[in-house]
PDB file of C-alpha atoms in Angstrom:
ATOM      1  CA  MET S  10     -25.703-212.177 102.482  1.00  0.00           C
ATOM      2  CA  THR S  11     -27.180-208.715 100.658  1.00  0.00           C
ATOM      3  CA  ILE S  12     -27.079-207.622 104.263  1.00  0.00           C
ATOM      4  CA  THR S  13     -24.089-206.763 106.692  1.00  0.00           C
ATOM      5  CA  LEU S  14     -25.012-205.519 109.908  1.00  0.00           C
ATOM      6  CA  MET S  15     -22.537-204.469 112.707  1.00  0.00           C
ATOM      7  CA  ASN S  16     -22.086-201.811 115.498  1.00  0.00           C
ATOM      8  CA  PRO S  17     -18.752-199.975 114.744  1.00  0.00           C
ATOM      9  CA  SER S  18     -15.798-199.883 117.982  1.00  0.00           C
ATOM     10  CA  GLY S  19     -16.548-196.683 119.585  1.00  0.00           C
ATOM     11  CA  LEU S  20     -19.678-196.609 118.917  1.00  0.00           C
ATOM     12  CA  PRO S  21     -22.338-198.017 121.923  1.00  0.00           C
ATOM     13  CA  GLU S  22     -23.185-201.549 121.393  1.00  0.00           C
ATOM     14  CA  ILE S  23     -27.166-201.365 121.102  1.00  0.00           C
ATOM     15  CA  GLY S  24     -29.367-205.102 121.556  1.00  0.00           C
ATOM     16  CA  ALA S  25     -32.236-204.214 120.537  1.00  0.00           C
ATOM     17  CA  TYR S  26     -30.245-203.299 116.348  1.00  0.00           C
ATOM     18  CA  ARG S  27     -26.662-202.504 114.575  1.00  0.00           C
ATOM     19  CA  GLN S  28     -25.488-199.084 114.010  1.00  0.00           C
ATOM     20  CA  VAL S  29     -24.232-199.354 110.651  1.00  0.00           C
ATOM     21  CA  SER S  30     -25.783-201.972 107.526  1.00  0.00           C
ATOM     22  CA  VAL S  31     -24.002-202.543 104.414  1.00  0.00           C
ATOM     23  CA  ALA S  32     -25.726-203.389 101.428  1.00  0.00           C
ATOM     24  CA  THR S  33     -24.092-204.710  98.411  1.00  0.00           C
ATOM     25  CA  GLY S  34     -27.165-205.906  96.428  1.00  0.00           C
ATOM     26  CA  SER S  35     -28.952-204.062  92.885  1.00  0.00           C
ATOM     27  CA  LYS S  36     -32.417-203.889  93.759  1.00  0.00           C
ATOM     28  CA  LEU S  37     -34.014-201.734  96.708  1.00  0.00           C
ATOM     29  CA  VAL S  38     -37.107-202.564  98.160  1.00  0.00           C
ATOM     30  CA  PHE S  39     -39.513-199.306 100.001  1.00  0.00           C
ATOM     31  CA  VAL S  40     -41.903-200.459 101.579  1.00  0.00           C
ATOM     32  CA  ALA S  41     -44.536-197.788 102.800  1.00  0.00           C
ATOM     33  CA  GLY S  42     -45.485-197.340 106.515  1.00  0.00           C
ATOM     34  CA  GLN S  43     -47.330-200.306 108.027  1.00  0.00           C
ATOM     35  CA  VAL S  44     -49.554-199.770 110.408  1.00  0.00           C
ATOM     36  CA  SER S  45     -51.662-202.482 112.490  1.00  0.00           C
ATOM     37  CA  TRP S  46     -54.092-203.045 109.694  1.00  0.00           C
ATOM     38  CA  ASP S  47     -54.805-206.466 108.908  1.00  0.00           C
ATOM     39  CA  ALA S  48     -55.450-207.784 105.288  1.00  0.00           C
ATOM     40  CA  GLU S  49     -59.536-206.419 105.462  1.00  0.00           C
ATOM     41  CA  GLY S  50     -57.811-202.407 107.086  1.00  0.00           C
ATOM     42  CA  THR S  51     -58.975-203.846 111.048  1.00  0.00           C
ATOM     43  CA  THR S  52     -56.634-202.667 113.240  1.00  0.00           C
ATOM     44  CA  VAL S  53     -55.012-205.029 115.242  1.00  0.00           C
ATOM     45  CA  GLY S  54     -54.279-204.417 118.704  1.00  0.00           C
ATOM     46  CA  LYS S  55     -56.452-201.097 119.162  1.00  0.00           C
ATOM     47  CA  ASP S  56     -54.902-199.555 122.830  1.00  0.00           C
ATOM     48  CA  ASP S  57     -51.803-201.671 123.197  1.00  0.00           C
ATOM     49  CA  LEU S  58     -48.493-200.853 121.031  1.00  0.00           C
ATOM     50  CA  ALA S  59     -46.798-203.943 121.477  1.00  0.00           C
ATOM     51  CA  ALA S  60     -49.778-205.709 119.068  1.00  0.00           C
ATOM     52  CA  GLN S  61     -49.316-203.193 116.673  1.00  0.00           C
ATOM     53  CA  VAL S  62     -44.991-202.777 116.524  1.00  0.00           C
ATOM     54  CA  GLU S  63     -45.664-206.553 115.904  1.00  0.00           C
ATOM     55  CA  ARG S  64     -48.695-206.184 113.055  1.00  0.00           C
ATOM     56  CA  CYS S  65     -46.964-203.085 111.808  1.00  0.00           C
ATOM     57  CA  TYR S  66     -43.593-205.758 111.579  1.00  0.00           C
ATOM     58  CA  LEU S  67     -45.570-208.744 110.278  1.00  0.00           C
ATOM     59  CA  ASN S  68     -46.711-207.056 107.741  1.00  0.00           C
ATOM     60  CA  ILE S  69     -43.418-204.958 106.555  1.00  0.00           C
ATOM     61  CA  ALA S  70     -42.851-208.936 106.480  1.00  0.00           C
ATOM     62  CA  THR S  71     -45.978-210.059 104.226  1.00  0.00           C
ATOM     63  CA  ALA S  72     -44.769-206.768 101.416  1.00  0.00           C
ATOM     64  CA  LEU S  73     -41.029-208.222 101.986  1.00  0.00           C
ATOM     65  CA  THR S  74     -41.679-211.770 100.483  1.00  0.00           C
ATOM     66  CA  GLU S  75     -44.201-210.189  98.099  1.00  0.00           C
ATOM     67  CA  ALA S  76     -41.274-208.560  96.302  1.00  0.00           C
ATOM     68  CA  GLY S  77     -38.673-211.610  96.555  1.00  0.00           C
ATOM     69  CA  ALA S  78     -37.287-210.165 100.275  1.00  0.00           C
ATOM     70  CA  SER S  79     -37.001-211.020 104.301  1.00  0.00           C
ATOM     71  CA  PHE S  80     -36.663-208.907 107.105  1.00  0.00           C
ATOM     72  CA  THR S  81     -32.351-210.306 106.318  1.00  0.00           C
ATOM     73  CA  ASP S  82     -32.567-208.173 103.835  1.00  0.00           C
ATOM     74  CA  VAL S  83     -33.933-205.295 105.389  1.00  0.00           C
ATOM     75  CA  ALA S  84     -31.048-202.099 105.771  1.00  0.00           C
ATOM     76  CA  LYS S  85     -33.271-199.678 107.569  1.00  0.00           C
ATOM     77  CA  LEU S  86     -36.510-198.865 108.884  1.00  0.00           C
ATOM     78  CA  THR S  87     -37.882-196.025 110.464  1.00  0.00           C
ATOM     79  CA  ALA S  88     -40.962-196.080 113.563  1.00  0.00           C
ATOM     80  CA  TYR S  89     -43.263-193.579 114.213  1.00  0.00           C
ATOM     81  CA  VAL S  90     -44.477-193.441 117.653  1.00  0.00           C
ATOM     82  CA  VAL S  91     -47.182-191.519 118.915  1.00  0.00           C
ATOM     83  CA  ASP S  92     -46.802-189.508 122.035  1.00  0.00           C
ATOM     84  CA  TRP S  93     -43.583-190.871 122.471  1.00  0.00           C
ATOM     85  CA  THR S  94     -41.718-191.534 125.543  1.00  0.00           C
ATOM     86  CA  PRO S  95     -38.847-193.427 126.844  1.00  0.00           C
ATOM     87  CA  ASP S  96     -41.179-195.747 129.570  1.00  0.00           C
ATOM     88  CA  LYS S  97     -42.782-196.583 125.935  1.00  0.00           C
ATOM     89  CA  MET S  98     -39.625-198.724 125.258  1.00  0.00           C
ATOM     90  CA  PRO S  99     -40.801-202.404 126.927  1.00  0.00           C
ATOM     91  CA  GLN S 100     -44.621-202.172 125.050  1.00  0.00           C
ATOM     92  CA  LEU S 101     -41.995-201.683 121.517  1.00  0.00           C
ATOM     93  CA  MET S 102     -40.180-204.380 122.128  1.00  0.00           C
ATOM     94  CA  GLU S 103     -42.509-206.612 123.512  1.00  0.00           C
ATOM     95  CA  GLY S 104     -43.635-206.594 120.107  1.00  0.00           C
ATOM     96  CA  ILE S 105     -40.517-206.660 118.003  1.00  0.00           C
ATOM     97  CA  ALA S 106     -40.312-210.249 120.253  1.00  0.00           C
ATOM     98  CA  GLY S 107     -43.372-211.162 119.332  1.00  0.00           C
ATOM     99  CA  ALA S 108     -43.097-210.744 115.732  1.00  0.00           C
ATOM    100  CA  ALA S 109     -39.228-211.721 116.189  1.00  0.00           C
ATOM    101  CA  ALA S 110     -40.664-215.217 117.370  1.00  0.00           C
ATOM    102  CA  LYS S 111     -43.383-215.170 114.612  1.00  0.00           C
ATOM    103  CA  LEU S 112     -40.849-214.583 112.192  1.00  0.00           C
ATOM    104  CA  GLY S 113     -38.315-216.974 113.187  1.00  0.00           C
ATOM    105  CA  THR S 114     -35.195-213.937 112.636  1.00  0.00           C
ATOM    106  CA  THR S 115     -34.708-211.208 115.149  1.00  0.00           C
ATOM    107  CA  PRO S 116     -35.050-207.837 112.879  1.00  0.00           C
ATOM    108  CA  VAL S 117     -31.832-206.091 114.059  1.00  0.00           C
ATOM    109  CA  PRO S 118     -31.260-203.715 110.979  1.00  0.00           C
ATOM    110  CA  PRO S 119     -30.198-200.096 112.446  1.00  0.00           C
ATOM    111  CA  ILE S 120     -33.523-197.734 112.755  1.00  0.00           C
ATOM    112  CA  THR S 121     -34.655-194.512 113.936  1.00  0.00           C
ATOM    113  CA  LEU S 122     -37.428-193.834 115.897  1.00  0.00           C
ATOM    114  CA  LEU S 123     -39.353-191.263 115.768  1.00  0.00           C
ATOM    115  CA  GLY S 124     -41.905-189.078 118.161  1.00  0.00           C
ATOM    116  CA  VAL S 125     -44.479-188.356 115.994  1.00  0.00           C
ATOM    117  CA  ALA S 126     -48.385-186.051 117.353  1.00  0.00           C
ATOM    118  CA  ALA S 127     -50.869-188.521 115.541  1.00  0.00           C
ATOM    119  CA  LEU S 128     -50.988-190.627 112.499  1.00  0.00           C
ATOM    120  CA  ASP S 129     -53.431-191.407 110.007  1.00  0.00           C
ATOM    121  CA  ILE S 130     -56.243-192.527 112.092  1.00  0.00           C
ATOM    122  CA  PRO S 131     -56.424-191.768 115.672  1.00  0.00           C
ATOM    123  CA  ASP S 132     -56.915-196.149 116.671  1.00  0.00           C
ATOM    124  CA  HIS S 133     -53.521-195.585 115.526  1.00  0.00           C
ATOM    125  CA  LEU S 134     -50.129-195.853 117.524  1.00  0.00           C
ATOM    126  CA  VAL S 135     -46.854-196.836 115.364  1.00  0.00           C
ATOM    127  CA  GLU S 136     -46.207-197.116 112.252  1.00  0.00           C
ATOM    128  CA  VAL S 137     -43.401-198.688 110.982  1.00  0.00           C
ATOM    129  CA  GLU S 138     -41.408-197.995 107.745  1.00  0.00           C
ATOM    130  CA  ALA S 139     -38.336-200.356 105.347  1.00  0.00           C
ATOM    131  CA  ILE S 140     -35.780-200.124 102.388  1.00  0.00           C
ATOM    132  CA  ALA S 141     -34.145-203.207 101.480  1.00  0.00           C
ATOM    133  CA  VAL S 142     -31.433-204.478  99.424  1.00  0.00           C
ATOM    134  CA  ILE S 143     -31.141-207.590  97.768  1.00  0.00           C
ATOM    135  CA  ASP S 144     -29.619-209.026  94.585  1.00  0.00           C
TER     136      ASP S 144
END
């Protein structure tokens, strides 16, 4: 396996992701921030954070597949959420769980969550980018 995910002793264990990702592959895959567009550029899940998170993850999976990778190769995610407040966490987790069910995997690489004022268009509530490592 190219990516080893771990929770070091001395750091809190967080169920939604692992604290550390160790990559040993030789090819880096950088996936641009994905929003909740379908293949035609239509926003999926207008006003629904969970639906948009799910679509972002599915779009990342599509991009990774094209590069010869999958979510098991992801070393790091970054999520940008419009007007983030902690009460949105259940919706975020619901979206990740929905994507995991469709992808047949649990995407738990290290993730940084950033609250932002706005994204590219007002309908977009979240954008997620990924870095993967493959041999």
